[in-house]
Amino acid sequence: MRTKTDHRFVIDLDPDQVMDALLMVEQMPDWSPSHQDVRVASRDDFGRPKRVYISASLMGRPDRQVVEYTCTENRVEWQVTESSAGAGGKGWFDLAEFEDGATEVWYHSELYLPIPVPGMVLKRSARREGETMISNFIAFVESVTGLQGLGELEAPAESTEAAPYAEPAPYDQAGYAQPGYPQAGYAQRLDYGRNFEPGFGTA
């Protein structure tokens, strides 16, 4: 049985902060209900995840996966290439910036399970899990803002004068500048407002 879901939502942080949080794939169990353990096996030339080993639970069934990541300036895309349970899947997070600096996120996910699950049950389960994941992810992004170079650093409270600004630990961003990268789905601006838009599923 196959299903796919799409969600669009807004985070009141700039795209760079949201992207940095997405690239912390080893912390996905903190916000994704289906991910139990995530380990990066290899990274691309810019330090972004490329091959990832995942222990997951799909509809209550344990699965070990090998997932290939493709990361660009505004998109994190993945595809399951190996699965101990015979499952399959792919998806992406696509980011677009509002004029006020907030970020619209388009989350797309496709899932295949080799078990006889009624279509509506799988759709509802995928939609509910997606909604929970998004709520957890927003909280995760907000929690790490100010860490790992994601936000501004403040001087210690006991200091009588502001400490000089120190650059955060270097992270090679050279590969992010890809002016020719087509941002699929954003050829025309679609303003969904600040409210989370529930996902929809199709078999």
PDB file of C-alpha atoms in Angstrom:
ATOM      1  CA  MET A   1       0.000   0.000   0.000  1.00  0.00           C
ATOM      2  CA  ARG A   2       1.252   3.451  -0.913  1.00  0.00           C
ATOM      3  CA  THR A   3       0.310   6.884   0.346  1.00  0.00           C
ATOM      4  CA  LYS A   4       1.635  10.414   0.161  1.00  0.00           C
ATOM      5  CA  THR A   5       1.067  13.483   2.282  1.00  0.00           C
ATOM      6  CA  ASP A   6       1.784  17.184   1.936  1.00  0.00           C
ATOM      7  CA  HIS A   7       1.921  19.793   4.678  1.00  0.00           C
ATOM      8  CA  ARG A   8       2.718  23.484   4.527  1.00  0.00           C
ATOM      9  CA  PHE A   9       3.489  25.519   7.617  1.00  0.00           C
ATOM     10  CA  VAL A  10       5.315  28.665   8.706  1.00  0.00           C
ATOM     11  CA  ILE A  11       8.102  29.092  11.248  1.00  0.00           C
ATOM     12  CA  ASP A  12       8.911  32.597  12.479  1.00  0.00           C
ATOM     13  CA  LEU A  13      12.641  32.117  11.911  1.00  0.00           C
ATOM     14  CA  ASP A  14      14.762  32.691   8.836  1.00  0.00           C
ATOM     15  CA  PRO A  15      15.429  29.848   6.361  1.00  0.00           C
ATOM     16  CA  ASP A  16      19.081  29.470   7.383  1.00  0.00           C
ATOM     17  CA  GLN A  17      18.046  28.632  10.941  1.00  0.00           C
ATOM     18  CA  VAL A  18      15.419  26.155   9.769  1.00  0.00           C
ATOM     19  CA  MET A  19      17.866  24.547   7.336  1.00  0.00           C
ATOM     20  CA  ASP A  20      20.521  24.163  10.034  1.00  0.00           C
ATOM     21  CA  ALA A  21      17.969  22.345  12.205  1.00  0.00           C
ATOM     22  CA  LEU A  22      16.988  20.041   9.326  1.00  0.00           C
ATOM     23  CA  LEU A  23      20.628  19.122   8.768  1.00  0.00           C
ATOM     24  CA  MET A  24      20.886  17.883  12.369  1.00  0.00           C
ATOM     25  CA  VAL A  25      19.539  14.538  11.155  1.00  0.00           C
ATOM     26  CA  GLU A  26      21.028  12.594  14.075  1.00  0.00           C
ATOM     27  CA  GLN A  27      18.569  14.441  16.311  1.00  0.00           C
ATOM     28  CA  MET A  28      15.495  13.430  14.300  1.00  0.00           C
ATOM     29  CA  PRO A  29      14.311  11.060  17.082  1.00  0.00           C
ATOM     30  CA  ASP A  30      13.752  14.220  19.144  1.00  0.00           C
ATOM     31  CA  TRP A  31      10.937  15.325  16.823  1.00  0.00           C
ATOM     32  CA  SER A  32       9.963  12.481  14.468  1.00  0.00           C
ATOM     33  CA  PRO A  33       7.705   9.810  16.045  1.00  0.00           C
ATOM     34  CA  SER A  34       8.799   7.094  13.594  1.00  0.00           C
ATOM     35  CA  HIS A  35      12.576   7.588  14.007  1.00  0.00           C
ATOM     36  CA  GLN A  36      14.251   5.717  16.866  1.00  0.00           C
ATOM     37  CA  ASP A  37      17.935   6.022  15.947  1.00  0.00           C
ATOM     38  CA  VAL A  38      19.681   7.972  13.183  1.00  0.00           C
ATOM     39  CA  ARG A  39      23.364   7.789  12.276  1.00  0.00           C
ATOM     40  CA  VAL A  40      25.177   9.572   9.473  1.00  0.00           C
ATOM     41  CA  ALA A  41      27.350   7.196   7.448  1.00  0.00           C
ATOM     42  CA  SER A  42      28.704   9.756   4.988  1.00  0.00           C
ATOM     43  CA  ARG A  43      28.491  13.454   4.196  1.00  0.00           C
ATOM     44  CA  ASP A  44      28.824  15.514   1.032  1.00  0.00           C
ATOM     45  CA  ASP A  45      31.652  17.962   0.338  1.00  0.00           C
ATOM     46  CA  PHE A  46      29.877  20.636   2.393  1.00  0.00           C
ATOM     47  CA  GLY A  47      29.302  18.590   5.543  1.00  0.00           C
ATOM     48  CA  ARG A  48      25.658  17.839   4.840  1.00  0.00           C
ATOM     49  CA  PRO A  49      24.287  14.300   5.350  1.00  0.00           C
ATOM     50  CA  LYS A  50      24.498  12.037   2.312  1.00  0.00           C
ATOM     51  CA  ARG A  51      24.005   8.417   3.418  1.00  0.00           C
ATOM     52  CA  VAL A  52      22.136   7.811   6.657  1.00  0.00           C
ATOM     53  CA  TYR A  53      21.331   4.647   8.638  1.00  0.00           C
ATOM     54  CA  ILE A  54      17.943   4.743  10.352  1.00  0.00           C
ATOM     55  CA  SER A  55      16.116   2.519  12.828  1.00  0.00           C
ATOM     56  CA  ALA A  56      12.419   3.281  12.509  1.00  0.00           C
ATOM     57  CA  SER A  57       8.975   2.050  13.468  1.00  0.00           C
ATOM     58  CA  LEU A  58       6.435   2.024  10.634  1.00  0.00           C
ATOM     59  CA  MET A  59       2.861   1.298  11.688  1.00  0.00           C
ATOM     60  CA  GLY A  60       4.313  -0.465  14.735  1.00  0.00           C
ATOM     61  CA  ARG A  61       6.668  -2.598  12.635  1.00  0.00           C
ATOM     62  CA  PRO A  62      10.444  -2.202  13.219  1.00  0.00           C
ATOM     63  CA  ASP A  63      12.548  -1.335  10.191  1.00  0.00           C
ATOM     64  CA  ARG A  64      16.210  -0.677   9.458  1.00  0.00           C
ATOM     65  CA  GLN A  65      16.779   1.634   6.529  1.00  0.00           C
ATOM     66  CA  VAL A  66      19.541   3.078   4.402  1.00  0.00           C
ATOM     67  CA  VAL A  67      18.491   6.546   3.263  1.00  0.00           C
ATOM     68  CA  GLU A  68      20.214   8.695   0.654  1.00  0.00           C
ATOM     69  CA  TYR A  69      20.039  12.461   1.194  1.00  0.00           C
ATOM     70  CA  THR A  70      20.379  15.242  -1.371  1.00  0.00           C
ATOM     71  CA  CYS A  71      20.756  18.696   0.165  1.00  0.00           C
ATOM     72  CA  THR A  72      20.730  22.053  -1.595  1.00  0.00           C
ATOM     73  CA  GLU A  73      20.340  25.653  -0.485  1.00  0.00           C
ATOM     74  CA  ASN A  74      16.605  25.471   0.130  1.00  0.00           C
ATOM     75  CA  ARG A  75      15.750  21.783   0.081  1.00  0.00           C
ATOM     76  CA  VAL A  76      16.509  18.601   2.018  1.00  0.00           C
ATOM     77  CA  GLU A  77      15.441  15.564   0.009  1.00  0.00           C
ATOM     78  CA  TRP A  78      15.690  11.886   0.914  1.00  0.00           C
ATOM     79  CA  GLN A  79      14.939   8.448  -0.500  1.00  0.00           C
ATOM     80  CA  VAL A  80      14.913   5.033   1.145  1.00  0.00           C
ATOM     81  CA  THR A  81      17.268   2.764  -0.823  1.00  0.00           C
ATOM     82  CA  GLU A  82      17.311  -0.261   1.509  1.00  0.00           C
ATOM     83  CA  SER A  83      14.773  -1.503   4.043  1.00  0.00           C
ATOM     84  CA  SER A  84      14.814  -4.623   6.202  1.00  0.00           C
ATOM     85  CA  ALA A  85      10.996  -4.625   6.191  1.00  0.00           C
ATOM     86  CA  GLY A  86      10.714  -4.113   2.445  1.00  0.00           C
ATOM     87  CA  ALA A  87       9.336  -0.598   2.919  1.00  0.00           C
ATOM     88  CA  GLY A  88      10.014   2.306   0.600  1.00  0.00           C
ATOM     89  CA  GLY A  89       9.694   6.042   0.738  1.00  0.00           C
ATOM     90  CA  LYS A  90      10.951   9.444  -0.255  1.00  0.00           C
ATOM     91  CA  GLY A  91      10.209  13.063   0.438  1.00  0.00           C
ATOM     92  CA  TRP A  92      11.547  16.522   1.026  1.00  0.00           C
ATOM     93  CA  PHE A  93      11.475  19.690   3.079  1.00  0.00           C
ATOM     94  CA  ASP A  94      11.411  22.733   0.795  1.00  0.00           C
ATOM     95  CA  LEU A  95      11.980  26.206   2.259  1.00  0.00           C
ATOM     96  CA  ALA A  96      10.871  29.627   1.017  1.00  0.00           C
ATOM     97  CA  GLU A  97      11.368  32.973   2.743  1.00  0.00           C
ATOM     98  CA  PHE A  98       8.610  35.488   3.447  1.00  0.00           C
ATOM     99  CA  GLU A  99       9.310  39.206   3.146  1.00  0.00           C
ATOM    100  CA  ASP A 100       9.378  39.525   6.952  1.00  0.00           C
ATOM    101  CA  GLY A 101      12.072  36.861   7.219  1.00  0.00           C
ATOM    102  CA  ALA A 102       9.828  33.988   8.343  1.00  0.00           C
ATOM    103  CA  THR A 103      10.050  30.639   6.569  1.00  0.00           C
ATOM    104  CA  GLU A 104       7.353  28.721   4.752  1.00  0.00           C
ATOM    105  CA  VAL A 105       8.066  24.991   4.826  1.00  0.00           C
ATOM    106  CA  TRP A 106       6.622  22.503   2.363  1.00  0.00           C
ATOM    107  CA  TYR A 107       6.893  18.956   3.725  1.00  0.00           C
ATOM    108  CA  HIS A 108       6.197  16.169   1.237  1.00  0.00           C
ATOM    109  CA  SER A 109       6.356  12.472   2.093  1.00  0.00           C
ATOM    110  CA  GLU A 110       5.664   9.276   0.175  1.00  0.00           C
ATOM    111  CA  LEU A 111       5.459   5.928   1.929  1.00  0.00           C
ATOM    112  CA  TYR A 112       5.167   2.338   0.739  1.00  0.00           C
ATOM    113  CA  LEU A 113       4.479  -0.541   3.136  1.00  0.00           C
ATOM    114  CA  PRO A 114       4.425  -4.180   1.952  1.00  0.00           C
ATOM    115  CA  ILE A 115       1.571  -5.080   4.297  1.00  0.00           C
ATOM    116  CA  PRO A 116      -2.189  -5.308   3.671  1.00  0.00           C
ATOM    117  CA  VAL A 117      -3.230  -2.077   5.366  1.00  0.00           C
ATOM    118  CA  PRO A 118      -6.542  -0.489   4.265  1.00  0.00           C
ATOM    119  CA  GLY A 119      -5.831   2.662   2.253  1.00  0.00           C
ATOM    120  CA  MET A 120      -7.817   5.037   4.490  1.00  0.00           C
ATOM    121  CA  VAL A 121      -6.138   3.670   7.615  1.00  0.00           C
ATOM    122  CA  LEU A 122      -2.682   4.253   6.144  1.00  0.00           C
ATOM    123  CA  LYS A 123      -3.627   7.756   4.968  1.00  0.00           C
ATOM    124  CA  ARG A 124      -5.013   8.779   8.352  1.00  0.00           C
ATOM    125  CA  SER A 125      -2.024   7.318  10.172  1.00  0.00           C
ATOM    126  CA  ALA A 126       0.453   9.091   7.879  1.00  0.00           C
ATOM    127  CA  ARG A 127      -1.437  12.371   8.191  1.00  0.00           C
ATOM    128  CA  ARG A 128      -1.614  12.222  11.995  1.00  0.00           C
ATOM    129  CA  GLU A 129       2.060  11.309  12.265  1.00  0.00           C
ATOM    130  CA  GLY A 130       2.958  14.167   9.918  1.00  0.00           C
ATOM    131  CA  GLU A 131       1.013  16.662  12.018  1.00  0.00           C
ATOM    132  CA  THR A 132       2.689  15.445  15.216  1.00  0.00           C
ATOM    133  CA  MET A 133       6.110  15.547  13.558  1.00  0.00           C
ATOM    134  CA  ILE A 134       5.597  19.126  12.365  1.00  0.00           C
ATOM    135  CA  SER A 135       4.493  20.318  15.789  1.00  0.00           C
ATOM    136  CA  ASN A 136       7.542  18.640  17.337  1.00  0.00           C
ATOM    137  CA  PHE A 137       9.866  20.018  14.646  1.00  0.00           C
ATOM    138  CA  ILE A 138       8.725  23.604  15.196  1.00  0.00           C
ATOM    139  CA  ALA A 139       9.408  23.202  18.925  1.00  0.00           C
ATOM    140  CA  PHE A 140      12.796  21.632  18.121  1.00  0.00           C
ATOM    141  CA  VAL A 141      13.827  24.493  15.819  1.00  0.00           C
ATOM    142  CA  GLU A 142      12.843  27.050  18.440  1.00  0.00           C
ATOM    143  CA  SER A 143      14.728  25.134  21.137  1.00  0.00           C
ATOM    144  CA  VAL A 144      18.004  25.092  19.201  1.00  0.00           C
ATOM    145  CA  THR A 145      17.835  28.720  18.107  1.00  0.00           C
ATOM    146  CA  GLY A 146      20.820  30.403  19.693  1.00  0.00           C
ATOM    147  CA  LEU A 147      22.789  27.136  19.682  1.00  0.00           C
ATOM    148  CA  GLN A 148      25.171  25.780  17.065  1.00  0.00           C
ATOM    149  CA  GLY A 149      25.394  29.244  15.525  1.00  0.00           C
ATOM    150  CA  LEU A 150      21.647  29.402  14.881  1.00  0.00           C
ATOM    151  CA  GLY A 151      21.023  32.692  16.679  1.00  0.00           C
ATOM    152  CA  GLU A 152      22.601  35.764  18.180  1.00  0.00           C
ATOM    153  CA  LEU A 153      24.733  35.337  21.263  1.00  0.00           C
ATOM    154  CA  GLU A 154      24.115  37.588  24.258  1.00  0.00           C
ATOM    155  CA  ALA A 155      26.707  38.847  26.710  1.00  0.00           C
ATOM    156  CA  PRO A 156      26.641  37.158  30.156  1.00  0.00           C
ATOM    157  CA  ALA A 157      24.271  38.852  32.602  1.00  0.00           C
ATOM    158  CA  GLU A 158      27.057  39.649  35.078  1.00  0.00           C
ATOM    159  CA  SER A 159      29.119  41.442  32.450  1.00  0.00           C
ATOM    160  CA  THR A 160      29.096  45.231  32.634  1.00  0.00           C
ATOM    161  CA  GLU A 161      29.832  45.629  28.955  1.00  0.00           C
ATOM    162  CA  ALA A 162      28.889  43.673  25.876  1.00  0.00           C
ATOM    163  CA  ALA A 163      31.345  40.985  24.959  1.00  0.00           C
ATOM    164  CA  PRO A 164      32.845  41.286  21.476  1.00  0.00           C
ATOM    165  CA  TYR A 165      31.025  39.296  18.847  1.00  0.00           C
ATOM    166  CA  ALA A 166      32.665  35.959  18.090  1.00  0.00           C
ATOM    167  CA  GLU A 167      31.991  34.076  14.901  1.00  0.00           C
ATOM    168  CA  PRO A 168      30.347  30.696  15.520  1.00  0.00           C
ATOM    169  CA  ALA A 169      32.234  27.505  14.725  1.00  0.00           C
ATOM    170  CA  PRO A 170      32.893  27.445  10.976  1.00  0.00           C
ATOM    171  CA  TYR A 171      30.555  25.383   8.851  1.00  0.00           C
ATOM    172  CA  ASP A 172      31.314  25.231   5.172  1.00  0.00           C
ATOM    173  CA  GLN A 173      28.447  27.002   3.450  1.00  0.00           C
ATOM    174  CA  ALA A 174      30.224  27.343   0.107  1.00  0.00           C
ATOM    175  CA  GLY A 175      28.065  24.738  -1.542  1.00  0.00           C
ATOM    176  CA  TYR A 176      24.846  26.480  -0.645  1.00  0.00           C
ATOM    177  CA  ALA A 177      25.236  29.143  -3.302  1.00  0.00           C
ATOM    178  CA  GLN A 178      23.526  27.504  -6.237  1.00  0.00           C
ATOM    179  CA  PRO A 179      21.793  30.290  -8.138  1.00  0.00           C
ATOM    180  CA  GLY A 180      20.689  27.846 -10.832  1.00  0.00           C
ATOM    181  CA  TYR A 181      18.821  25.561  -8.436  1.00  0.00           C
ATOM    182  CA  PRO A 182      15.146  25.441  -9.369  1.00  0.00           C
ATOM    183  CA  GLN A 183      12.870  25.698  -6.353  1.00  0.00           C
ATOM    184  CA  ALA A 184      10.111  23.335  -7.346  1.00  0.00           C
ATOM    185  CA  GLY A 185       6.664  24.351  -6.236  1.00  0.00           C
ATOM    186  CA  TYR A 186       7.473  28.026  -5.742  1.00  0.00           C
ATOM    187  CA  ALA A 187       7.331  29.370  -9.264  1.00  0.00           C
ATOM    188  CA  GLN A 188       4.332  31.312  -8.000  1.00  0.00           C
ATOM    189  CA  ARG A 189       4.107  32.543  -4.418  1.00  0.00           C
ATOM    190  CA  LEU A 190       1.334  30.809  -2.510  1.00  0.00           C
ATOM    191  CA  ASP A 191       0.583  32.535   0.777  1.00  0.00           C
ATOM    192  CA  TYR A 192      -0.884  30.086   3.274  1.00  0.00           C
ATOM    193  CA  GLY A 193      -0.773  32.502   6.189  1.00  0.00           C
ATOM    194  CA  ARG A 194       0.695  31.709   9.592  1.00  0.00           C
ATOM    195  CA  ASN A 195      -1.542  28.786  10.464  1.00  0.00           C
ATOM    196  CA  PHE A 196      -0.524  25.185  10.020  1.00  0.00           C
ATOM    197  CA  GLU A 197      -2.247  23.661   7.026  1.00  0.00           C
ATOM    198  CA  PRO A 198      -3.301  20.045   7.678  1.00  0.00           C
ATOM    199  CA  GLY A 199      -1.914  17.548   5.238  1.00  0.00           C
ATOM    200  CA  PHE A 200      -3.816  15.512   2.720  1.00  0.00           C
ATOM    201  CA  GLY A 201      -3.178  12.007   1.516  1.00  0.00           C
ATOM    202  CA  THR A 202      -3.684  10.254  -1.764  1.00  0.00           C
ATOM    203  CA  ALA A 203      -3.112   6.624  -2.508  1.00  0.00           C
TER     204      ALA A 203
END
